[in-house]
CSV table of N, CA and C in Angstrom, one decimal:
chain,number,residue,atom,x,y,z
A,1,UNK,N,-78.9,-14.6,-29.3
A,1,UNK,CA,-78.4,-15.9,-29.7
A,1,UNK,C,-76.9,-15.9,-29.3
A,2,UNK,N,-76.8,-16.7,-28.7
A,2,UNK,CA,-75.1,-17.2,-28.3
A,2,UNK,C,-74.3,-17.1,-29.6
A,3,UNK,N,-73.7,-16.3,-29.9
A,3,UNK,CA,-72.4,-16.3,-30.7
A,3,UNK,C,-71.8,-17.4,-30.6
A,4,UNK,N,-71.4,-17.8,-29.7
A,4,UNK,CA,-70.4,-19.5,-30.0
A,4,UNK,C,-71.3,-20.8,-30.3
A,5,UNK,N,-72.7,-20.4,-30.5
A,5,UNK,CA,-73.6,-21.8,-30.8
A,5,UNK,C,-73.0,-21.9,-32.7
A,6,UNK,N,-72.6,-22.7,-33.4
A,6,UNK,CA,-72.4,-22.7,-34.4
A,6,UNK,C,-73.7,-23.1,-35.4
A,7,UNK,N,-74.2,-24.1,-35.2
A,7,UNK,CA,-75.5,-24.7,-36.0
A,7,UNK,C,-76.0,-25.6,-35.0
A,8,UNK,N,-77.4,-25.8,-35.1
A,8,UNK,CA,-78.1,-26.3,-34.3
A,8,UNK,C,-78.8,-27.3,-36.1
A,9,UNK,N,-78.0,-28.5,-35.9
A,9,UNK,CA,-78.6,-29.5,-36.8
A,9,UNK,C,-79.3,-30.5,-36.6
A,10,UNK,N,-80.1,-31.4,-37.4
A,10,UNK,CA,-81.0,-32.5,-37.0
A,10,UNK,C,-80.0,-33.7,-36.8
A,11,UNK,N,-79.6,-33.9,-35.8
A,11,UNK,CA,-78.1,-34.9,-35.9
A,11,UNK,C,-78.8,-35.8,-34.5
A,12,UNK,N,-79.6,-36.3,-34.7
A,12,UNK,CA,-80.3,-37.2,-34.1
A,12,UNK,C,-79.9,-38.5,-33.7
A,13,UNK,N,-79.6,-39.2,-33.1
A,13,UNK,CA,-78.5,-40.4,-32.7
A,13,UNK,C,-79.2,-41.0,-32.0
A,14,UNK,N,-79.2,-42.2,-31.6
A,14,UNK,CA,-79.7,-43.5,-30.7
A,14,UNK,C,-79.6,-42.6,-29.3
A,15,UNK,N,-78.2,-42.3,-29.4
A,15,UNK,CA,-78.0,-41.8,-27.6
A,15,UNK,C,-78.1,-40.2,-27.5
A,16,UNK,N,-78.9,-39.8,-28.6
A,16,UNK,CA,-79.5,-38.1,-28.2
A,16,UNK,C,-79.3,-37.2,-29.4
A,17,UNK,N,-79.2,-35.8,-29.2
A,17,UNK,CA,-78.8,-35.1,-30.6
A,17,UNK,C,-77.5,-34.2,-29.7
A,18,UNK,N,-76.6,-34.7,-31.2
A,18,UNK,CA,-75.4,-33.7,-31.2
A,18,UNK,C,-75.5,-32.5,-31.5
A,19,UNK,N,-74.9,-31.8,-30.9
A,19,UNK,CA,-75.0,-29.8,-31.1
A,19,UNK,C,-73.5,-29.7,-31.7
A,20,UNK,N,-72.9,-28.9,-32.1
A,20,UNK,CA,-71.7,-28.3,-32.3
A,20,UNK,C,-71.4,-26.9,-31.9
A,21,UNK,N,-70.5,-26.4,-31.3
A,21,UNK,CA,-70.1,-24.9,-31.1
A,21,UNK,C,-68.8,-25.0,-30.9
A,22,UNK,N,-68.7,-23.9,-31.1
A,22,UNK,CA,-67.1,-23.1,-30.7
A,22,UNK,C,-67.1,-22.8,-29.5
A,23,UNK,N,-66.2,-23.1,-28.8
A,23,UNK,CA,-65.8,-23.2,-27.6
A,23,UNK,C,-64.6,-22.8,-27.0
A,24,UNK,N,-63.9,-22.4,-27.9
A,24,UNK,CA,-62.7,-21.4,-27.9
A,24,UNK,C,-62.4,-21.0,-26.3
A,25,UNK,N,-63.5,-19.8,-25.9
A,25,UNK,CA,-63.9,-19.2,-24.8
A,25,UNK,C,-64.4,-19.6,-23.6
A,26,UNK,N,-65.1,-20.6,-23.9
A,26,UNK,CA,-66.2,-21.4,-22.7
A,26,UNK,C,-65.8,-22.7,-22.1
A,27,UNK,N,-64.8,-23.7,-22.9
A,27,UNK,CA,-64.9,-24.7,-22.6
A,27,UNK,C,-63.6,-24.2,-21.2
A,28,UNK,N,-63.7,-25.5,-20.5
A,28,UNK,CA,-63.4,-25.9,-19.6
A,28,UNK,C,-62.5,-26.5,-19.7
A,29,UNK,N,-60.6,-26.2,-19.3
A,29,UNK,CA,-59.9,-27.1,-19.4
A,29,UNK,C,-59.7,-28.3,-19.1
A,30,UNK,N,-60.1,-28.3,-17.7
A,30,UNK,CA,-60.3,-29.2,-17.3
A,30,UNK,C,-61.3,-30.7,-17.8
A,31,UNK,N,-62.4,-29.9,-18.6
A,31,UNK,CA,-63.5,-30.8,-19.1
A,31,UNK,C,-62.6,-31.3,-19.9
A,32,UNK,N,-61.9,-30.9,-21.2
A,32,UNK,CA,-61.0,-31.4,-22.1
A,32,UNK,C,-59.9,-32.3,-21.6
A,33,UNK,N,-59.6,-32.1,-20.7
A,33,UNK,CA,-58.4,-33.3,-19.9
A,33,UNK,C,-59.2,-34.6,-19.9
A,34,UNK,N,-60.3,-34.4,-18.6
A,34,UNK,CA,-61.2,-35.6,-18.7
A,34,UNK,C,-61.4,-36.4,-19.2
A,35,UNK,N,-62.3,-35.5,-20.3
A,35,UNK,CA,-62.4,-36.1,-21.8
A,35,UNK,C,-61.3,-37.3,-22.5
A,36,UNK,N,-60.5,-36.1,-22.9
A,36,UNK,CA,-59.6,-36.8,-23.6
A,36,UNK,C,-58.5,-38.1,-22.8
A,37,UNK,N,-58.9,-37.6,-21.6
A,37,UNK,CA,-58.0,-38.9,-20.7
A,37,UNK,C,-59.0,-40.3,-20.8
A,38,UNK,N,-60.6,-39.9,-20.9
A,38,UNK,CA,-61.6,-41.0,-20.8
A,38,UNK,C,-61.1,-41.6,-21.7
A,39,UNK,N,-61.0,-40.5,-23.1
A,39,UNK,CA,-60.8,-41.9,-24.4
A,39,UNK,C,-59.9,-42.3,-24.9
A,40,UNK,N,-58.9,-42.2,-23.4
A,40,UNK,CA,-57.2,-42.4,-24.0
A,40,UNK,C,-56.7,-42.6,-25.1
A,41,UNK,N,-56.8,-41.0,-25.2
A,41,UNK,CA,-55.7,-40.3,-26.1
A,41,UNK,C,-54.7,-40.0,-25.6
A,42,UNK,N,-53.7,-41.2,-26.4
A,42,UNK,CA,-52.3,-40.9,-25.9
A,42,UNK,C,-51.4,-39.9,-25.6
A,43,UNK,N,-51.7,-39.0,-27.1
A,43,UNK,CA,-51.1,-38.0,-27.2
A,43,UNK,C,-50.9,-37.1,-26.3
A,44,UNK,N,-52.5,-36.5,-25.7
A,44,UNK,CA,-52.6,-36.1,-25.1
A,44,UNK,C,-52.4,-36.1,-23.4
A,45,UNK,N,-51.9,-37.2,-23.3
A,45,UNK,CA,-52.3,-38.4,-21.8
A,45,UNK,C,-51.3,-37.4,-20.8
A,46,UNK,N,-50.3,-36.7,-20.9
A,46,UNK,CA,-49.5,-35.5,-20.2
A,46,UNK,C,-49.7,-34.0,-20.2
A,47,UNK,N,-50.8,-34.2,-20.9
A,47,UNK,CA,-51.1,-32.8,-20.9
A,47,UNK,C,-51.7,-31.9,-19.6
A,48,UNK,N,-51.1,-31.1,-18.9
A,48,UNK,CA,-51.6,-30.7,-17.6
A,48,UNK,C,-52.9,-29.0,-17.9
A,49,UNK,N,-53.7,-28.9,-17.4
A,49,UNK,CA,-55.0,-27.6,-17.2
A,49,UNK,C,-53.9,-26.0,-17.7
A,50,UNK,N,-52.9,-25.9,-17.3
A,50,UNK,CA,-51.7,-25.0,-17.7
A,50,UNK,C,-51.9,-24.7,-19.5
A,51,UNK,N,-51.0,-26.3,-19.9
A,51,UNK,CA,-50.8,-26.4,-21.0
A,51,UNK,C,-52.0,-26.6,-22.1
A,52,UNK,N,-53.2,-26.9,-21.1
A,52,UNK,CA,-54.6,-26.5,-22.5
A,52,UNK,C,-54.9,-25.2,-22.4
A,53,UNK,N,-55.2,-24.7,-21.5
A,53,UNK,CA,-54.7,-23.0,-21.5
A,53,UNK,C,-53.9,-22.4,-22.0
A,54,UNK,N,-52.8,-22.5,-23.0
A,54,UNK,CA,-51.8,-22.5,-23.4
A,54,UNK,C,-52.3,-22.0,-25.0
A,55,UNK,N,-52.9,-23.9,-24.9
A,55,UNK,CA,-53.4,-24.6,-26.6
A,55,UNK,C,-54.7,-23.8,-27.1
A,56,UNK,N,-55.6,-23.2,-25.7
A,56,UNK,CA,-56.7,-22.4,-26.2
A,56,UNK,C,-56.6,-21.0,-26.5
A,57,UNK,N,-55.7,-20.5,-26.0
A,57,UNK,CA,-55.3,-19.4,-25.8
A,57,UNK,C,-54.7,-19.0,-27.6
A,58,UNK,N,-53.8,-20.1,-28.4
A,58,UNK,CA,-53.7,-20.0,-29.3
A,58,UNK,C,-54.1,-20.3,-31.1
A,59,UNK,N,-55.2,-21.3,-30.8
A,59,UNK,CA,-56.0,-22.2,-31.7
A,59,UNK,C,-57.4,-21.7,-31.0
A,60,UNK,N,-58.2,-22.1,-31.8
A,60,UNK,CA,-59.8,-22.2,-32.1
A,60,UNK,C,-60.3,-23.6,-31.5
A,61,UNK,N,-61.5,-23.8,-30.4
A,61,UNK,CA,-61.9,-25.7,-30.5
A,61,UNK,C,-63.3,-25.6,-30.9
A,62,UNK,N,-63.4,-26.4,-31.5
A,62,UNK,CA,-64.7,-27.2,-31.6
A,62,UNK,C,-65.2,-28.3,-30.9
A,63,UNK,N,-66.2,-27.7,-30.2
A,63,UNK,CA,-66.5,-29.2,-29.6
A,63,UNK,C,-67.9,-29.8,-30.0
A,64,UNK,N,-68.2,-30.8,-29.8
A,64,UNK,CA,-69.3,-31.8,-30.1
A,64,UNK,C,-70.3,-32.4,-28.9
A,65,UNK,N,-71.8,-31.9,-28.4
A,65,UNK,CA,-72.1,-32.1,-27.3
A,65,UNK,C,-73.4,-32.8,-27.5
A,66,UNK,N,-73.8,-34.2,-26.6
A,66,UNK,CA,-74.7,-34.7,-26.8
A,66,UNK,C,-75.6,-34.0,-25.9
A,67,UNK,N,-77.0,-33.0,-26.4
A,67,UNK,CA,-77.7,-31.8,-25.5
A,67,UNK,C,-79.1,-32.7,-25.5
A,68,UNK,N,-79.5,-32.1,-24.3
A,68,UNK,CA,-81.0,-32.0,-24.2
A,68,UNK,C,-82.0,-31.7,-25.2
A,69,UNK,N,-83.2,-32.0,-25.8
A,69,UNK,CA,-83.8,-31.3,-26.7
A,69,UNK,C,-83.7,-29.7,-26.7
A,70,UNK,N,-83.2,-28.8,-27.0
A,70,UNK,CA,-84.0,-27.2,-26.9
A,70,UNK,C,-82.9,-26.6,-26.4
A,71,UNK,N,-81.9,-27.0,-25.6
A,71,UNK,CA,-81.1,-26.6,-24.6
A,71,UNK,C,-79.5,-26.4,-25.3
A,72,UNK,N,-78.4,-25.7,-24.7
A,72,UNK,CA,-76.9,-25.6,-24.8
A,72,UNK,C,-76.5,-26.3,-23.8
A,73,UNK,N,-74.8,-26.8,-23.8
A,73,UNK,CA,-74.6,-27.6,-22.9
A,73,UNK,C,-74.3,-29.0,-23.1
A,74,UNK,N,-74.3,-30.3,-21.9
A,74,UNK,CA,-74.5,-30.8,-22.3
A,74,UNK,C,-73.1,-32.3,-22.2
A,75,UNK,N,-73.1,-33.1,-22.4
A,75,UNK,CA,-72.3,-34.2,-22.5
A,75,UNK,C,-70.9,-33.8,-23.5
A,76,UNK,N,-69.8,-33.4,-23.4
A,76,UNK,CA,-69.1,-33.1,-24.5
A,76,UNK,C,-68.2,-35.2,-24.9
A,77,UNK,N,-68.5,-35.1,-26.8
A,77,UNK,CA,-68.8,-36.1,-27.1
A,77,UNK,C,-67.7,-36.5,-27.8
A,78,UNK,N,-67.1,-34.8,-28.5
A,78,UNK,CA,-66.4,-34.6,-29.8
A,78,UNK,C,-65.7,-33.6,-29.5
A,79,UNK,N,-64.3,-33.4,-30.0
A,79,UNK,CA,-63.6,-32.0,-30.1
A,79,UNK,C,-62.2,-32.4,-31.3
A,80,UNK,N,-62.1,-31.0,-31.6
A,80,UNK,CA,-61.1,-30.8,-32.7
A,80,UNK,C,-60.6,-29.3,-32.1
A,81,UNK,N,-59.1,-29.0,-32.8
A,81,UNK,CA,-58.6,-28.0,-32.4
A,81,UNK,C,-57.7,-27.3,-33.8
A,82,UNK,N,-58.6,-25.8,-34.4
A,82,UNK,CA,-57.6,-25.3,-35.3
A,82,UNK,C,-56.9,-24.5,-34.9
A,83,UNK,N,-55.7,-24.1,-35.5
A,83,UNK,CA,-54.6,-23.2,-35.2
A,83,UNK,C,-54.6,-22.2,-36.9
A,84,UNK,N,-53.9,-21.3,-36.9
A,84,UNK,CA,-53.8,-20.5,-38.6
A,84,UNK,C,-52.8,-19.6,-38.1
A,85,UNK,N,-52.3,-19.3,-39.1
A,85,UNK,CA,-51.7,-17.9,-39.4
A,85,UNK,C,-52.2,-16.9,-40.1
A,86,UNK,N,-53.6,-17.0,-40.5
A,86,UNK,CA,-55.1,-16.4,-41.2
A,86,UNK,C,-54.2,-15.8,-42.9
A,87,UNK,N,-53.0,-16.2,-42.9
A,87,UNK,CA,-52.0,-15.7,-44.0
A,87,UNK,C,-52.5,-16.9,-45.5
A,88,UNK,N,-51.5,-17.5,-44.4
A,88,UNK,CA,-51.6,-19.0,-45.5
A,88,UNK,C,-51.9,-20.3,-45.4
A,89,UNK,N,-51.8,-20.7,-44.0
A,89,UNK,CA,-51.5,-22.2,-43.2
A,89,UNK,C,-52.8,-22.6,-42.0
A,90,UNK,N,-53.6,-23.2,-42.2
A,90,UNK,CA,-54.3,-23.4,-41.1
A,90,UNK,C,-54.5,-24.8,-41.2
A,91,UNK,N,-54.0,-25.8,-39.6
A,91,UNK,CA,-54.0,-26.6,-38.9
A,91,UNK,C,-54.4,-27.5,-38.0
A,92,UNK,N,-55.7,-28.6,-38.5
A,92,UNK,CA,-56.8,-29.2,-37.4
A,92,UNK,C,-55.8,-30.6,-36.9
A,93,UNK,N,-55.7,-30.3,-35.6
A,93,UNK,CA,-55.5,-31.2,-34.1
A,93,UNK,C,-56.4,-31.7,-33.7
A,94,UNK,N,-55.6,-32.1,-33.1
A,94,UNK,CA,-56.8,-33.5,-31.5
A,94,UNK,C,-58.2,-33.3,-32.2
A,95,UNK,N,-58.2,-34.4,-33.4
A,95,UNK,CA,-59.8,-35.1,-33.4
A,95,UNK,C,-59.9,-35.7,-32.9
A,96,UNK,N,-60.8,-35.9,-32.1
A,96,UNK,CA,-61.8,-37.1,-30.8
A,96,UNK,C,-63.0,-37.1,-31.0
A,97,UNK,N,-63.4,-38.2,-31.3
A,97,UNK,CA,-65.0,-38.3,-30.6
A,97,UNK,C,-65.2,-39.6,-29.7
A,98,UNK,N,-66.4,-39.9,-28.9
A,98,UNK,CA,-66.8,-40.1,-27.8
A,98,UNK,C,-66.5,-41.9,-28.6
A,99,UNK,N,-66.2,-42.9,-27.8
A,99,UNK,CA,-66.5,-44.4,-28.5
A,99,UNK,C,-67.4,-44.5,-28.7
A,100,UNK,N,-68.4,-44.4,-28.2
A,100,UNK,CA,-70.0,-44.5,-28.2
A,100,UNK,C,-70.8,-43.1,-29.5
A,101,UNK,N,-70.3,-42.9,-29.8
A,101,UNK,CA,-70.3,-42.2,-30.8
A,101,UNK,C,-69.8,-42.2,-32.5
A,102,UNK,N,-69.3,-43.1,-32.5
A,102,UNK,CA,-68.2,-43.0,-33.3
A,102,UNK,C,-68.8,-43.5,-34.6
A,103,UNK,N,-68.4,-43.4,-35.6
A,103,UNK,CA,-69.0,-44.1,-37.2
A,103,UNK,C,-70.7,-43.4,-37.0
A,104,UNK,N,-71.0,-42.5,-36.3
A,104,UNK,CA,-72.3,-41.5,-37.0
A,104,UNK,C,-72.3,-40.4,-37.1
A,105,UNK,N,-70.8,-39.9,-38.0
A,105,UNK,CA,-70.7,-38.7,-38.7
A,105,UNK,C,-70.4,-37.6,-37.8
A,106,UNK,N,-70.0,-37.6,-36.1
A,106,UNK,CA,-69.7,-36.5,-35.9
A,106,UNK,C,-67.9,-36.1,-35.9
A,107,UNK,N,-67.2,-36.8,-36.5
A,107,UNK,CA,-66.0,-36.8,-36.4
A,107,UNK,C,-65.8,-35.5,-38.4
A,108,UNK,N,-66.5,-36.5,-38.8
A,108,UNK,CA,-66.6,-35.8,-40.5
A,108,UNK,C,-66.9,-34.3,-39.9
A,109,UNK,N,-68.4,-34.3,-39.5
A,109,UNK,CA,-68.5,-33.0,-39.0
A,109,UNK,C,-67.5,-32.1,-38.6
A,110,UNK,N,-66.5,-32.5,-37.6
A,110,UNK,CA,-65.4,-31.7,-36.7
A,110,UNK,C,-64.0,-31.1,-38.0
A,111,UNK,N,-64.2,-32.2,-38.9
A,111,UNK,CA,-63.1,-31.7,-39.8
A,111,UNK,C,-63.8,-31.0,-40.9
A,112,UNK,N,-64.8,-30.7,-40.9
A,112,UNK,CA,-64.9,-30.2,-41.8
A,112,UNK,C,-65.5,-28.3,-41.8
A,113,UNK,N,-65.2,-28.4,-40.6
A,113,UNK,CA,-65.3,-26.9,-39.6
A,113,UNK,C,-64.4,-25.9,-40.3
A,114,UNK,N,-63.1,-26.1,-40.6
A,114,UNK,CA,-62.1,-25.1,-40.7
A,114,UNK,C,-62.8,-24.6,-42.4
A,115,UNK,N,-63.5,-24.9,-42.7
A,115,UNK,CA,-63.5,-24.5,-44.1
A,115,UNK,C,-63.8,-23.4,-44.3
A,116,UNK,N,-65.3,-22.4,-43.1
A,116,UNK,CA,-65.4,-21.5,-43.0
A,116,UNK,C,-65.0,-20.7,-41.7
A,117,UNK,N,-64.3,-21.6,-41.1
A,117,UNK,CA,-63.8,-20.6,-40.1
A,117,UNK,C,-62.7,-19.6,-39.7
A,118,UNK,N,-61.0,-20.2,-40.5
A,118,UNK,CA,-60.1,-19.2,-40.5
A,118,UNK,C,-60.2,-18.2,-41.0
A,119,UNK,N,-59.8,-16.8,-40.4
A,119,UNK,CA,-60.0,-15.5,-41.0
A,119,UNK,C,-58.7,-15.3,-42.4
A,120,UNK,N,-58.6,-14.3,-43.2
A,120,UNK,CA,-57.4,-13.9,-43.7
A,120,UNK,C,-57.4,-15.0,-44.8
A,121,UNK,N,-56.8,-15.3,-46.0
A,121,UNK,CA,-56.6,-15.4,-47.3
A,121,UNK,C,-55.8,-17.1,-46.9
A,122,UNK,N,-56.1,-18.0,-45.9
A,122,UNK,CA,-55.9,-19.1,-46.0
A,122,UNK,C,-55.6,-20.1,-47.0
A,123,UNK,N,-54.8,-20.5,-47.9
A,123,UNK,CA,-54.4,-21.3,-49.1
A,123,UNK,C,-54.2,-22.6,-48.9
A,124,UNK,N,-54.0,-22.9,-47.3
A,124,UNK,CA,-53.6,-25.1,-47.1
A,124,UNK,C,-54.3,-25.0,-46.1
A,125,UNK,N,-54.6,-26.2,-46.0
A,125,UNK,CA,-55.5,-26.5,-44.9
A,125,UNK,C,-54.7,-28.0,-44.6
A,126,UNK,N,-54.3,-28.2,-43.4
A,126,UNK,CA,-53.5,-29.3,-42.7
A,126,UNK,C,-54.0,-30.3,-41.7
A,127,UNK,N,-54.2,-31.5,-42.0
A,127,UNK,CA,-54.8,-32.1,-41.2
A,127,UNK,C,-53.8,-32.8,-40.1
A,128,UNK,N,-53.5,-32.7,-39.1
A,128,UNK,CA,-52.2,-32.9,-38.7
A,128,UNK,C,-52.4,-34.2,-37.6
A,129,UNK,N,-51.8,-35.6,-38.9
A,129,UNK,CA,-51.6,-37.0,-37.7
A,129,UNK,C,-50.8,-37.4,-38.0
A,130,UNK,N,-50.5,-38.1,-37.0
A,130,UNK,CA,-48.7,-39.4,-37.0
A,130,UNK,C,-49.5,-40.7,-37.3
A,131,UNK,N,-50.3,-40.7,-36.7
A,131,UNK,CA,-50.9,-42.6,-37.0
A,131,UNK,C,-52.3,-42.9,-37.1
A,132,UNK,N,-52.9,-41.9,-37.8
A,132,UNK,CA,-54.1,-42.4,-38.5
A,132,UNK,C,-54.0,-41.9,-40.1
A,133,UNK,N,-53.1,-42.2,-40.8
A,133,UNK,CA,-53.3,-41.8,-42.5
A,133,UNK,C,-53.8,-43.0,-43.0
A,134,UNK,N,-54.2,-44.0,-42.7
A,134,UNK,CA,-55.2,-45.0,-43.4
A,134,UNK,C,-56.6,-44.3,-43.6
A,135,UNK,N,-56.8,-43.2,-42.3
A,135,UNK,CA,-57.9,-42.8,-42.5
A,135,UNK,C,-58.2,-42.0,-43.6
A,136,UNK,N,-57.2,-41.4,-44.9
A,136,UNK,CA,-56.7,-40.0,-45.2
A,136,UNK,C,-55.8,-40.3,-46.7
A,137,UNK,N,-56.3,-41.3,-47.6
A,137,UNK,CA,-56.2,-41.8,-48.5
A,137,UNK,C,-55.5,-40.9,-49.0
A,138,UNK,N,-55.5,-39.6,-49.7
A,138,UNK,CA,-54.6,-39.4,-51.0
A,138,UNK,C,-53.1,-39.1,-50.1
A,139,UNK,N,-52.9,-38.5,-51.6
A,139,UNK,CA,-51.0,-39.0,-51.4
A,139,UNK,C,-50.4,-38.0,-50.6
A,140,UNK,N,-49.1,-38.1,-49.7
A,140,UNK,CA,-48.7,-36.8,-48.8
A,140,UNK,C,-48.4,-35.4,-49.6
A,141,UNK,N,-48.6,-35.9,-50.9
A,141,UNK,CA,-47.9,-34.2,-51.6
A,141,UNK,C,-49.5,-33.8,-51.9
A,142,UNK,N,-50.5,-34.6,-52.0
A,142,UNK,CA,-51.7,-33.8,-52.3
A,142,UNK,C,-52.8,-34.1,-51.5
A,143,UNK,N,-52.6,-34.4,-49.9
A,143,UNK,CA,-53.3,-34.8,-49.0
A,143,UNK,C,-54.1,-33.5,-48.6
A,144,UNK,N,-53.1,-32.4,-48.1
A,144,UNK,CA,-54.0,-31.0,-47.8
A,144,UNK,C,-55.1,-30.7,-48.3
A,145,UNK,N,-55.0,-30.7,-49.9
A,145,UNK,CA,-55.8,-30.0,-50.9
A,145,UNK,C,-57.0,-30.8,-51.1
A,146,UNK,N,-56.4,-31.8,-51.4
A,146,UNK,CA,-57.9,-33.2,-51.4
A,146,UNK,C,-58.3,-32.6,-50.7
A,147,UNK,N,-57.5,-33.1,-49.0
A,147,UNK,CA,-58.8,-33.1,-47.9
A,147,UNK,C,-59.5,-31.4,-48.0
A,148,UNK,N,-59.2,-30.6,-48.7
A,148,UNK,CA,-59.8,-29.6,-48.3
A,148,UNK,C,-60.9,-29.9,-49.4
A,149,UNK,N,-60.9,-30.2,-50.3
A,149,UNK,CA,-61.8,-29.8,-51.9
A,149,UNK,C,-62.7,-30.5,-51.3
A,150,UNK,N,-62.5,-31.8,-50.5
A,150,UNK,CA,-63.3,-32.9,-50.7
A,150,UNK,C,-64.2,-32.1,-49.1
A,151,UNK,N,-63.7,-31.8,-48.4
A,151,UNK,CA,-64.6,-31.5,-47.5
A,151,UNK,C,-65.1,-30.1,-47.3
A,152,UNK,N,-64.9,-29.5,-47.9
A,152,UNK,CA,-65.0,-28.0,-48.2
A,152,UNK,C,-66.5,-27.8,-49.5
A,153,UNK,N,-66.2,-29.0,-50.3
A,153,UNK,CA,-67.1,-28.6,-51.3
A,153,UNK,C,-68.5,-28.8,-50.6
């Protein structure tokens, strides 16, 4: 079994079934530029093959792939990126999922990855955005914790 397959779920969609893995290792910088340039993400819009090499080299990704029945691989649809200090602090980046994807739960899915993934005695969990907290209801002094109880439970 592929170590980086994470769960193989019934996530069945109009335009195929989503897979999830860690991709830490495997993904392709360049795939993630693409990607993220398709669905203009600003943030990311200067980001050169170097500097995601950089970003993988020190964080964890998850990505999100629309697969063939049976198969790995595949359309990448969705990605998120944790960072930690496995101490105290761990940090989910660049959520994206595909437009054509969007509002059928694979974005929930991406955030709610870190809960068993950081190693070491982790205490906050950080969702880190400038301009989507409409998405992210409770208040900035108890945003971390919610979002962890609520997606963790």
């Amino acid at each position: 079994m592929n170590r980086d397959f994470l769960y193989w779920s019934h996530w069945r969609r109009p335009q195929g079934t989503v897979a999830f893995f860690d991709e830490t290792w495997t993904v392709d910088p360049r795939e993630l530029q693409i990607f993220f340039q398709a669905e203009q993400v600003y943030w990311t819009a200067y980001r050169t093959i170097e500097q995601w090499r950089r970003l993988l080299a020190c964080s964890r990704m998850l990505t999100a792939r629309l697969v063939p029945e049976g198969h790995m691989g595949g359309r990448l649809v969705g990605a998120t990126r944790l960072w930690s200090d496995h101490a105290y602090e761990a940090k989910l980046y660049d959520v994206v999922v595909a437009q054509d994807l969007m509002n059928y739960g694979v974005a929930s899915e991406l955030v709610k990855w870190p809960c068993g993934t950081p190693g070491g005695e982790v205490h906050r969990f950080v969702l880190e955005t400038r301009d989507a907290t409409e998405f992210y209801p409770a208040s900035a002094s108890s945003r971390a914790m919610k979002w962890r109880a609520s997606t963790c439970a």
